[in-house]
Structures are given as C-alpha cells and as structure tokens.
Amino acid sequence: MWTIYSEDHRLHRPRYELMDGELVPVFEKPERADWVLERVKARGLGEIAAPRRHGLDAALRVHADHYVDYLAHAWRDWAALGRSHDIMPYCYPVRGMGQRRPTDPDARAGFYAMDSAAPIMAGSWQAIQSSLDCALSALERITEARERAAFAVCRPPGHHAGHDYLGGYCYLNNAAIAAQQLRDKGASRVVVLDVDYHHGNGTQQLFYARSDVLFVSIHGDPGVEYPFFAGHADETGVGEGLGYNLNFPLPHGTGFTQWHAALQAGCRAIERFGADALVVSLGVDTYQDDPISQFKLASPDYLRMGETIAALGLPTLFVMEGGYAVDEIGVNMVNVLEGFEGRA
Ligand code: Q9C
Ligand code: ZN
C-alpha cells in the first residue's frame, strides 16, 4: 500500500511536556516519523509519496472556525509579545466559569486546550496542516485511485483534538476529518477504529451525537489513565448517536489475548453496523516497552492486529497516532500494515 509522508513534520518539535510533575523532553518527537518511514522502506511496503495541499475546508467540517483561526495565528500573537518559548497554557476555564472567547494570548492558550501536552511553536501550524494533508492525500488513494488501503504518516497526531480544543500532542483531528471527508464524498456509513493506547476523546466528541459514524476505541482504562475524563464503557453516544460509540477500557498490564478479544468484539459491532469504509487511528503505544503506556503487546501481535482488521473487508485508511518507544514503533506500525496485506 502507499505511504503518504511530508518532511514538514520536522517544523514541529516542541521542547517540554509535564510528566509526574516535572518538565521533561517531549515524547512526541520527529524521530518517530523517521523510524516509521525507515521501516516502510526496509520492508518495501509500497510507494512513498508527498501529500498535496488541501487547504482547510475539510478541517472546518469538524473543527470550529475560531479554533482553526487560533491555531493559524497563535504563534504570531505570542511572538509579538517578545516570547520565544513554546506556547503552553497555564489557566483553564473550568466548571462554572464563563465561556466567553478571550483575546489575551495566555487566556487563548488555556481556552483552546484540554491539557498542557500540545505546545505550539513557530513551525507548528505548517506541520499541523501538512499532517492533515497526509491523511487527506492518503484518503485519495482509496476514494480516487480506488485502492483498498493507504497509510498516512501523520505528525503531529490528531485523536485527542476535539471540536474546539487541542491536547495530548494533537491539534487537528486527522482521522475524524478523514472520516467526515468520506461521508462528504458519498460513503453512507463510516467507522473510526481507534487502537491507540489512549482513548480518542476528540474523535468520540466529534461523532457522539451521530449515527453515520461509528466510533470504536480500545484503550487504557480512563479511571487510571490519560485522558481520564472520557473513554469509559458507559459512554455509548447521545440522541441519534446512542449506540454508535463503543469504548473498551482495559486495565494496566493488559496483554494481547485480552486486547484482541476486545478488538474482535469491536469488529462484530463494526460488521453489524454495515460500514462502507474504515479509518484506523493507528497508535502503537500499546507496545510493552512504550515509555508512557501500560499495555503489554509484543511486536508479532501487531501482525495479527492487521489480519483481524483486514478481515472486515473494508476500504481502510490508516492514520498514524501515538507510539513512543524507540525504533520498535516502526516495526510495530508496519507489522499492522503487513498483517493487513496478508504479507506476514
Ligand atoms: N504521564 C497520543 O498518544 N501526557 N497522545 C501523558 C504521561 C499526554 C498521548 C503524560 C499523552 C498524550 C496521541
Ligand atoms: Zn496514545
């Protein structure tokens, strides 16, 4: 299958994030994409191409215009104050506070954030747009070139980004935008299957009241894991969307047997739904040696993950999300794709 990749991701390299009360170097770093691309080449997965520019229309189908405008201009307004460090919020509007849109740069940083884990620097907006371009160009391999599957090396990732907020290394929700694009191009029913270790709270929010996009997520139990405030099993959708949101929270220490049982249950629901197309939020931070995660998947398990996803028989867009352990993320990510193609 084709891989769509842009060098622009290097423009986004924020310095610090908070972990255990300490500022530490960001785990979501440019080397991640290098490791993945190296493995795609080493395995001869298929063509590697740069994305074409798509503009922001597709993003504006799921994100608020004032939020996208914030992303586009946040650094300009920040730098105008003489600041050179990454934009990082420190004050958030919680329960009971007004939701008036602020103008002050520090207020805006907090207003548009769910956490401090998505800093913005000078080159971030360019990288964010190119990451989305990768997802949309990969999607065209399916909608226009009529191929079965494609892989988008998206950096930064997207699944924590909601209608009007960033967080968890994410800014624009690449997978959700691609799913909406599939709907807009004629697919009646689309599934987003999120296999990243963390719950895809942004994607869940965007489709929570809708029955045309089924969201299925397998992730660390939010009772004890980021993003904490979404991803519980009783979150099943609302209104029209009731029954079209399916969460599989799993405990720390979960291994592949238990994880794969959840995937199979998710696949049965996907089959009942009768989808036309599938978008996979492909995070491999479920790996046993991932530095910020608590599942115990081993590299060969990712081959089986790919086989099980392929058995759904759907046109499938793979959108890169998380995965942070050294170069095994390349092996694991490509194992899913090779398992999917039956090359394993
Ligand atoms: N104790 C994705 O995988 N902070 N995002 C974790 C670790 C945020 C993960 C702190 C993790 C975000 C796309
Ligand atoms: Zn993750």
CSV table of C-alpha atoms and ligand atoms in Angstrom, one decimal:
chain,number,residue,atom,x,y,z
A,1,MET,CA,0.0,0.0,0.0
A,2,TRP,CA,1.0,3.6,-0.5
A,3,THR,CA,2.5,5.7,2.4
A,4,ILE,CA,2.0,9.4,2.4
A,5,TYR,CA,4.7,11.4,4.2
A,6,SER,CA,5.8,15.0,4.4
A,7,GLU,CA,9.1,16.4,5.7
A,8,ASP,CA,7.2,19.3,7.2
A,9,HIS,CA,6.6,17.4,10.4
A,10,ARG,CA,10.2,18.4,11.4
A,11,LEU,CA,9.0,22.0,11.8
A,12,HIS,CA,7.1,20.9,14.9
A,13,ARG,CA,9.4,20.0,17.7
A,14,PRO,CA,8.2,21.5,21.0
A,15,ARG,CA,10.6,21.3,23.9
A,16,TYR,CA,8.8,20.2,27.1
A,17,GLU,CA,5.8,18.5,28.5
A,18,LEU,CA,4.7,17.8,32.0
A,19,MET,CA,5.1,14.3,33.4
A,20,ASP,CA,4.9,13.3,37.1
A,21,GLY,CA,5.0,17.0,38.0
A,22,GLU,CA,8.2,17.6,36.1
A,23,LEU,CA,9.0,19.2,32.8
A,24,VAL,CA,10.6,16.6,30.5
A,25,PRO,CA,11.5,16.5,26.8
A,26,VAL,CA,8.5,15.8,24.6
A,27,PHE,CA,8.0,12.1,23.7
A,28,GLU,CA,6.1,13.0,20.5
A,29,LYS,CA,9.3,13.9,18.6
A,30,PRO,CA,10.3,14.0,14.9
A,31,GLU,CA,12.4,10.8,15.2
A,32,ARG,CA,9.1,8.9,15.5
A,33,ALA,CA,8.3,9.5,11.8
A,34,ASP,CA,11.9,8.7,10.8
A,35,TRP,CA,11.6,5.3,12.5
A,36,VAL,CA,8.3,4.6,10.8
A,37,LEU,CA,9.5,5.7,7.3
A,38,GLU,CA,12.7,3.7,7.6
A,39,ARG,CA,10.7,0.6,8.3
A,40,VAL,CA,8.3,1.2,5.5
A,41,LYS,CA,11.3,1.4,3.2
A,42,ALA,CA,13.1,-1.6,4.7
A,43,ARG,CA,10.0,-3.8,4.2
A,44,GLY,CA,9.2,-2.5,0.8
A,45,LEU,CA,5.6,-1.7,1.8
A,46,GLY,CA,4.9,0.3,-1.3
A,47,GLU,CA,5.2,3.7,-2.9
A,48,ILE,CA,6.1,6.6,-0.7
A,49,ALA,CA,4.7,10.0,-1.8
A,50,ALA,CA,4.4,13.6,-0.6
A,51,PRO,CA,0.9,14.9,0.1
A,52,ARG,CA,-0.8,17.6,-2.0
A,53,ARG,CA,-2.0,20.8,-0.3
A,54,HIS,CA,-5.7,20.6,0.5
A,55,GLY,CA,-6.4,23.8,2.4
A,56,LEU,CA,-8.7,23.9,5.4
A,57,ASP,CA,-12.2,23.2,4.1
A,58,ALA,CA,-12.1,19.6,5.3
A,59,ALA,CA,-10.9,20.6,8.7
A,60,LEU,CA,-13.6,23.1,9.1
A,61,ARG,CA,-16.2,20.4,8.6
A,62,VAL,CA,-15.4,19.1,12.1
A,63,HIS,CA,-13.5,21.9,13.9
A,64,ALA,CA,-14.8,25.3,14.9
A,65,ASP,CA,-13.6,28.1,12.7
A,66,HIS,CA,-12.5,30.2,15.6
A,67,TYR,CA,-10.4,27.3,16.9
A,68,VAL,CA,-8.7,26.8,13.5
A,69,ASP,CA,-8.1,30.5,13.4
A,70,TYR,CA,-6.4,30.3,16.8
A,71,LEU,CA,-4.1,27.5,15.5
A,72,ALA,CA,-3.2,29.6,12.5
A,73,HIS,CA,-2.3,32.7,14.4
A,74,ALA,CA,-1.4,31.7,17.9
A,75,TRP,CA,2.3,31.8,17.4
A,76,ARG,CA,2.2,35.2,15.6
A,77,ASP,CA,0.3,36.7,18.6
A,78,TRP,CA,2.6,35.0,21.1
A,79,ALA,CA,5.9,36.1,19.4
A,80,ALA,CA,4.6,39.6,19.1
A,81,LEU,CA,4.9,39.8,22.9
A,82,GLY,CA,8.7,39.0,22.5
A,83,ARG,CA,8.2,35.4,23.7
A,84,SER,CA,10.4,32.7,22.2
A,85,HIS,CA,9.4,29.6,24.3
A,86,ASP,CA,6.7,27.2,23.2
A,87,ILE,CA,3.1,28.3,23.8
A,88,MET,CA,1.9,26.3,26.9
A,89,PRO,CA,-1.3,27.1,28.8
A,90,TYR,CA,-1.4,27.6,32.5
A,91,CYS,CA,-5.0,28.8,33.1
A,92,TYR,CA,-8.2,26.9,32.0
A,93,PRO,CA,-11.9,27.8,32.2
A,94,VAL,CA,-13.3,25.0,34.4
A,95,ARG,CA,-16.9,24.4,35.7
A,96,GLY,CA,-18.9,27.5,36.3
A,97,MET,CA,-16.5,29.9,34.6
A,98,GLY,CA,-17.7,31.8,31.5
A,99,GLN,CA,-17.1,30.5,28.0
A,100,ARG,CA,-16.5,34.0,26.5
A,101,ARG,CA,-13.8,33.8,23.8
A,102,PRO,CA,-10.7,35.6,25.1
A,103,THR,CA,-8.3,37.8,23.3
A,104,ASP,CA,-5.3,37.7,25.6
A,105,PRO,CA,-2.7,35.2,24.3
A,106,ASP,CA,-2.3,33.3,27.6
A,107,ALA,CA,-6.1,33.2,28.0
A,108,ARG,CA,-6.5,31.8,24.5
A,109,ALA,CA,-3.8,29.2,25.1
A,110,GLY,CA,-5.9,27.8,28.1
A,111,PHE,CA,-9.3,28.4,26.4
A,112,TYR,CA,-8.4,26.2,23.5
A,113,ALA,CA,-6.6,23.4,25.4
A,114,MET,CA,-7.6,20.3,27.4
A,115,ASP,CA,-4.1,20.0,28.8
A,116,SER,CA,-0.5,21.3,28.5
A,117,ALA,CA,0.7,18.4,26.3
A,118,ALA,CA,0.2,20.2,22.9
A,119,PRO,CA,2.6,23.1,22.9
A,120,ILE,CA,2.8,25.4,19.8
A,121,MET,CA,6.0,26.8,18.3
A,122,ALA,CA,6.9,28.8,15.2
A,123,GLY,CA,6.7,25.9,12.7
A,124,SER,CA,3.8,24.0,14.3
A,125,TRP,CA,1.0,25.3,12.1
A,126,GLN,CA,2.8,24.3,8.9
A,127,ALA,CA,3.4,20.9,10.3
A,128,ILE,CA,-0.2,20.5,11.5
A,129,GLN,CA,-1.5,21.4,8.1
A,130,SER,CA,0.9,19.0,6.3
A,131,SER,CA,-0.1,16.2,8.7
A,132,LEU,CA,-3.7,16.7,7.7
A,133,ASP,CA,-2.6,16.8,4.1
A,134,CYS,CA,-1.0,13.4,4.5
A,135,ALA,CA,-4.3,12.0,5.8
A,136,LEU,CA,-6.3,13.6,3.0
A,137,SER,CA,-3.9,12.6,0.3
A,138,ALA,CA,-3.7,9.0,1.6
A,139,LEU,CA,-7.5,9.0,1.6
A,140,GLU,CA,-7.5,9.9,-2.1
A,141,ARG,CA,-5.6,6.6,-2.8
A,142,ILE,CA,-8.8,5.0,-1.7
A,143,THR,CA,-11.5,7.4,-3.0
A,144,GLU,CA,-9.8,8.2,-6.3
A,145,ALA,CA,-7.2,5.6,-7.1
A,146,ARG,CA,-9.7,3.0,-5.8
A,147,GLU,CA,-7.1,1.2,-3.8
A,148,ARG,CA,-8.0,-1.0,-0.8
A,149,ALA,CA,-5.9,0.8,1.8
A,150,ALA,CA,-3.4,3.6,2.4
A,151,PHE,CA,-1.1,4.8,5.2
A,152,ALA,CA,-0.7,8.4,6.4
A,153,VAL,CA,2.4,9.2,8.5
A,154,CYS,CA,0.7,11.9,10.5
A,155,ARG,CA,2.9,14.0,12.8
A,156,PRO,CA,1.5,15.7,14.8
A,157,PRO,CA,-1.2,13.1,15.6
A,158,GLY,CA,-4.9,14.0,16.0
A,159,HIS,CA,-7.2,11.8,18.0
A,160,HIS,CA,-7.2,13.9,21.2
A,161,ALA,CA,-8.2,17.1,19.4
A,162,GLY,CA,-11.9,18.0,19.6
A,163,HIS,CA,-14.2,20.4,18.0
A,164,ASP,CA,-12.5,23.5,19.5
A,165,TYR,CA,-9.6,22.2,21.6
A,166,LEU,CA,-6.1,20.8,21.3
A,167,GLY,CA,-4.4,18.4,23.7
A,168,GLY,CA,-2.3,15.2,24.1
A,169,TYR,CA,0.1,16.2,21.3
A,170,CYS,CA,-2.9,16.7,18.9
A,171,TYR,CA,-4.2,19.8,17.1
A,172,LEU,CA,-6.4,18.9,14.1
A,173,ASN,CA,-8.1,15.5,14.3
A,174,ASN,CA,-6.8,13.9,11.1
A,175,ALA,CA,-8.8,10.7,11.5
A,176,ALA,CA,-12.1,12.4,12.2
A,177,ILE,CA,-11.6,14.9,9.3
A,178,ALA,CA,-10.8,11.9,7.0
A,179,ALA,CA,-14.0,10.1,8.2
A,180,GLN,CA,-16.1,13.3,7.6
A,181,GLN,CA,-14.5,13.6,4.2
A,182,LEU,CA,-15.5,10.0,3.3
A,183,ARG,CA,-19.1,10.9,4.3
A,184,ASP,CA,-18.9,14.1,2.2
A,185,LYS,CA,-17.7,12.0,-0.8
A,186,GLY,CA,-20.6,9.6,-0.6
A,187,ALA,CA,-20.0,6.9,1.9
A,188,SER,CA,-23.2,6.4,4.0
A,189,ARG,CA,-21.6,4.8,7.0
A,190,VAL,CA,-18.0,5.2,8.2
A,191,VAL,CA,-16.2,3.6,11.1
A,192,VAL,CA,-13.3,5.1,13.1
A,193,LEU,CA,-11.5,2.3,14.9
A,194,ASP,CA,-9.0,3.7,17.4
A,195,VAL,CA,-6.3,1.2,18.6
A,196,ASP,CA,-4.0,3.8,20.2
A,197,TYR,CA,-3.3,3.1,23.9
A,198,HIS,CA,-5.1,6.4,24.8
A,199,HIS,CA,-8.8,6.9,24.4
A,200,GLY,CA,-9.6,9.0,21.3
A,201,ASN,CA,-11.6,11.6,23.2
A,202,GLY,CA,-11.6,14.1,20.4
A,203,THR,CA,-13.0,11.7,17.8
A,204,GLN,CA,-15.6,10.5,20.3
A,205,GLN,CA,-16.7,14.0,20.9
A,206,LEU,CA,-17.0,14.9,17.2
A,207,PHE,CA,-19.3,11.9,16.4
A,208,TYR,CA,-21.0,11.4,19.8
A,209,ALA,CA,-24.5,12.5,18.6
A,210,ARG,CA,-24.2,10.9,15.2
A,211,SER,CA,-25.3,7.5,13.8
A,212,ASP,CA,-23.5,7.8,10.5
A,213,VAL,CA,-20.0,7.5,12.0
A,214,LEU,CA,-19.4,4.6,14.5
A,215,PHE,CA,-16.5,5.2,16.9
A,216,VAL,CA,-14.9,2.1,18.4
A,217,SER,CA,-11.9,2.6,20.8
A,218,ILE,CA,-9.7,0.1,22.8
A,219,HIS,CA,-7.6,1.9,25.4
A,220,GLY,CA,-6.2,2.2,28.9
A,221,ASP,CA,-9.0,2.5,31.5
A,222,PRO,CA,-9.6,6.3,31.9
A,223,GLY,CA,-10.2,5.6,35.6
A,224,VAL,CA,-6.4,5.3,35.9
A,225,GLU,CA,-5.1,6.6,32.6
A,226,TYR,CA,-4.9,9.8,30.5
A,227,PRO,CA,-7.2,11.3,29.2
A,228,PHE,CA,-9.1,10.4,32.4
A,229,PHE,CA,-12.3,12.4,31.6
A,230,ALA,CA,-13.5,10.3,28.6
A,231,GLY,CA,-13.4,6.7,27.4
A,232,HIS,CA,-15.5,4.9,30.0
A,233,ALA,CA,-17.6,1.9,28.9
A,234,ASP,CA,-20.9,3.6,29.7
A,235,GLU,CA,-20.2,6.4,27.1
A,236,THR,CA,-22.3,5.0,24.3
A,237,GLY,CA,-23.5,8.1,22.4
A,238,VAL,CA,-26.3,10.5,22.8
A,239,GLY,CA,-29.6,11.2,20.9
A,240,GLU,CA,-29.3,10.0,17.3
A,241,GLY,CA,-25.8,8.7,18.2
A,242,LEU,CA,-26.9,6.5,21.0
A,243,GLY,CA,-25.4,3.0,20.4
A,244,TYR,CA,-22.8,4.4,17.9
A,245,ASN,CA,-20.0,4.9,20.4
A,246,LEU,CA,-18.2,1.9,21.7
A,247,ASN,CA,-15.4,2.0,24.3
A,248,PHE,CA,-13.3,-0.9,25.5
A,249,PRO,CA,-11.3,0.4,28.6
A,250,LEU,CA,-8.8,-2.2,29.7
A,251,PRO,CA,-6.6,-2.4,32.8
A,252,HIS,CA,-2.9,-1.7,33.2
A,253,GLY,CA,-0.9,-4.8,32.2
A,254,THR,CA,-3.3,-5.9,29.5
A,255,GLY,CA,-1.7,-8.4,27.1
A,256,PHE,CA,-2.6,-9.3,23.6
A,257,THR,CA,-5.1,-12.1,24.4
A,258,GLN,CA,-7.3,-9.8,26.3
A,259,TRP,CA,-6.7,-6.9,23.9
A,260,HIS,CA,-7.5,-9.0,20.9
A,261,ALA,CA,-10.8,-10.2,22.5
A,262,ALA,CA,-11.8,-6.5,22.7
A,263,LEU,CA,-10.8,-6.0,19.1
A,264,GLN,CA,-12.9,-9.0,18.0
A,265,ALA,CA,-15.9,-7.7,19.9
A,266,GLY,CA,-15.4,-4.3,18.2
A,267,CYS,CA,-15.2,-6.0,14.8
A,268,ARG,CA,-18.5,-7.8,15.4
A,269,ALA,CA,-20.1,-4.4,16.1
A,270,ILE,CA,-18.5,-2.9,13.0
A,271,GLU,CA,-19.9,-5.8,10.9
A,272,ARG,CA,-23.4,-5.2,12.4
A,273,PHE,CA,-23.1,-1.5,11.6
A,274,GLY,CA,-22.6,-2.2,7.9
A,275,ALA,CA,-19.9,0.3,7.1
A,276,ASP,CA,-18.7,1.5,3.7
A,277,ALA,CA,-15.3,2.5,4.8
A,278,LEU,CA,-12.9,2.3,7.8
A,279,VAL,CA,-10.5,4.8,9.3
A,280,VAL,CA,-8.0,3.3,11.7
A,281,SER,CA,-6.4,5.6,14.3
A,282,LEU,CA,-3.2,3.7,14.4
A,283,GLY,CA,-1.3,4.2,17.6
A,284,VAL,CA,1.2,1.6,18.7
A,285,ASP,CA,1.8,2.9,22.2
A,286,THR,CA,0.1,-0.4,23.3
A,287,TYR,CA,3.6,-1.9,23.0
A,288,GLN,CA,5.2,-3.5,26.1
A,289,ASP,CA,8.2,-1.1,26.1
A,290,ASP,CA,6.3,2.1,25.4
A,291,PRO,CA,7.7,4.7,27.8
A,292,ILE,CA,4.3,6.3,28.7
A,293,SER,CA,1.9,3.3,28.5
A,294,GLN,CA,0.9,0.2,30.5
A,295,PHE,CA,-0.2,-2.5,28.0
A,296,LYS,CA,2.0,-5.5,27.1
A,297,LEU,CA,1.7,-6.1,23.4
A,298,ALA,CA,4.7,-7.7,21.6
A,299,SER,CA,5.9,-6.9,18.1
A,300,PRO,CA,4.4,-10.1,16.4
A,301,ASP,CA,1.0,-9.2,17.9
A,302,TYR,CA,0.7,-6.2,15.5
A,303,LEU,CA,0.7,-8.6,12.6
A,304,ARG,CA,-2.4,-10.3,14.0
A,305,MET,CA,-4.0,-6.9,14.7
A,306,GLY,CA,-3.6,-6.1,11.0
A,307,GLU,CA,-5.0,-9.5,9.9
A,308,THR,CA,-8.1,-9.0,12.1
A,309,ILE,CA,-8.7,-5.5,10.8
A,310,ALA,CA,-8.3,-6.8,7.2
A,311,ALA,CA,-11.0,-9.5,7.8
A,312,LEU,CA,-13.6,-6.7,8.0
A,313,GLY,CA,-13.1,-6.5,4.2
A,314,LEU,CA,-13.4,-2.6,4.1
A,315,PRO,CA,-11.5,0.1,2.3
A,316,THR,CA,-9.2,1.2,5.1
A,317,LEU,CA,-7.2,4.4,5.8
A,318,PHE,CA,-4.5,4.0,8.4
A,319,VAL,CA,-3.8,7.3,10.2
A,320,MET,CA,-0.7,7.4,12.5
A,321,GLU,CA,-1.4,8.4,16.1
A,322,GLY,CA,0.8,7.6,19.1
A,323,GLY,CA,3.7,5.2,19.8
A,324,TYR,CA,6.8,6.4,21.6
A,325,ALA,CA,9.3,3.5,22.3
A,326,VAL,CA,12.4,3.9,20.2
A,327,ASP,CA,12.5,2.3,16.7
A,328,GLU,CA,10.2,-0.5,17.6
A,329,ILE,CA,7.4,1.9,16.7
A,330,GLY,CA,8.4,1.5,13.0
A,331,VAL,CA,8.4,-2.3,13.3
A,332,ASN,CA,5.0,-2.4,15.1
A,333,MET,CA,3.3,0.2,12.9
A,334,VAL,CA,4.5,-1.6,9.7
A,335,ASN,CA,3.6,-5.0,11.2
A,336,VAL,CA,0.0,-3.9,11.3
A,337,LEU,CA,0.1,-2.9,7.7
A,338,GLU,CA,1.8,-6.1,6.6
A,339,GLY,CA,-0.6,-8.2,8.6
A,340,PHE,CA,-3.4,-6.3,6.9
A,341,GLU,CA,-2.0,-7.1,3.5
A,342,GLY,CA,-1.5,-10.7,4.4
A,343,ARG,CA,2.3,-10.4,3.8
A,344,ALA,CA,3.2,-11.8,7.2
B,1,Q9C,N1,2.4,10.5,32.2
B,1,Q9C,C1,-1.1,10.2,21.9
B,1,Q9C,O1,-0.8,9.1,22.1
B,1,Q9C,N2,0.6,13.0,28.5
B,1,Q9C,N3,-1.2,11.1,22.9
B,1,Q9C,C2,1.0,11.8,29.1
B,1,Q9C,C3,2.5,10.7,30.8
B,1,Q9C,C4,-0.2,13.0,27.3
B,1,Q9C,C5,-0.8,10.8,24.2
B,1,Q9C,C6,1.8,12.0,30.4
B,1,Q9C,C7,-0.2,11.8,26.5
B,1,Q9C,C8,-0.8,12.0,25.1
B,1,Q9C,C9,-1.5,10.7,20.5
B,2,ZN,ZN,-1.6,7.4,22.5
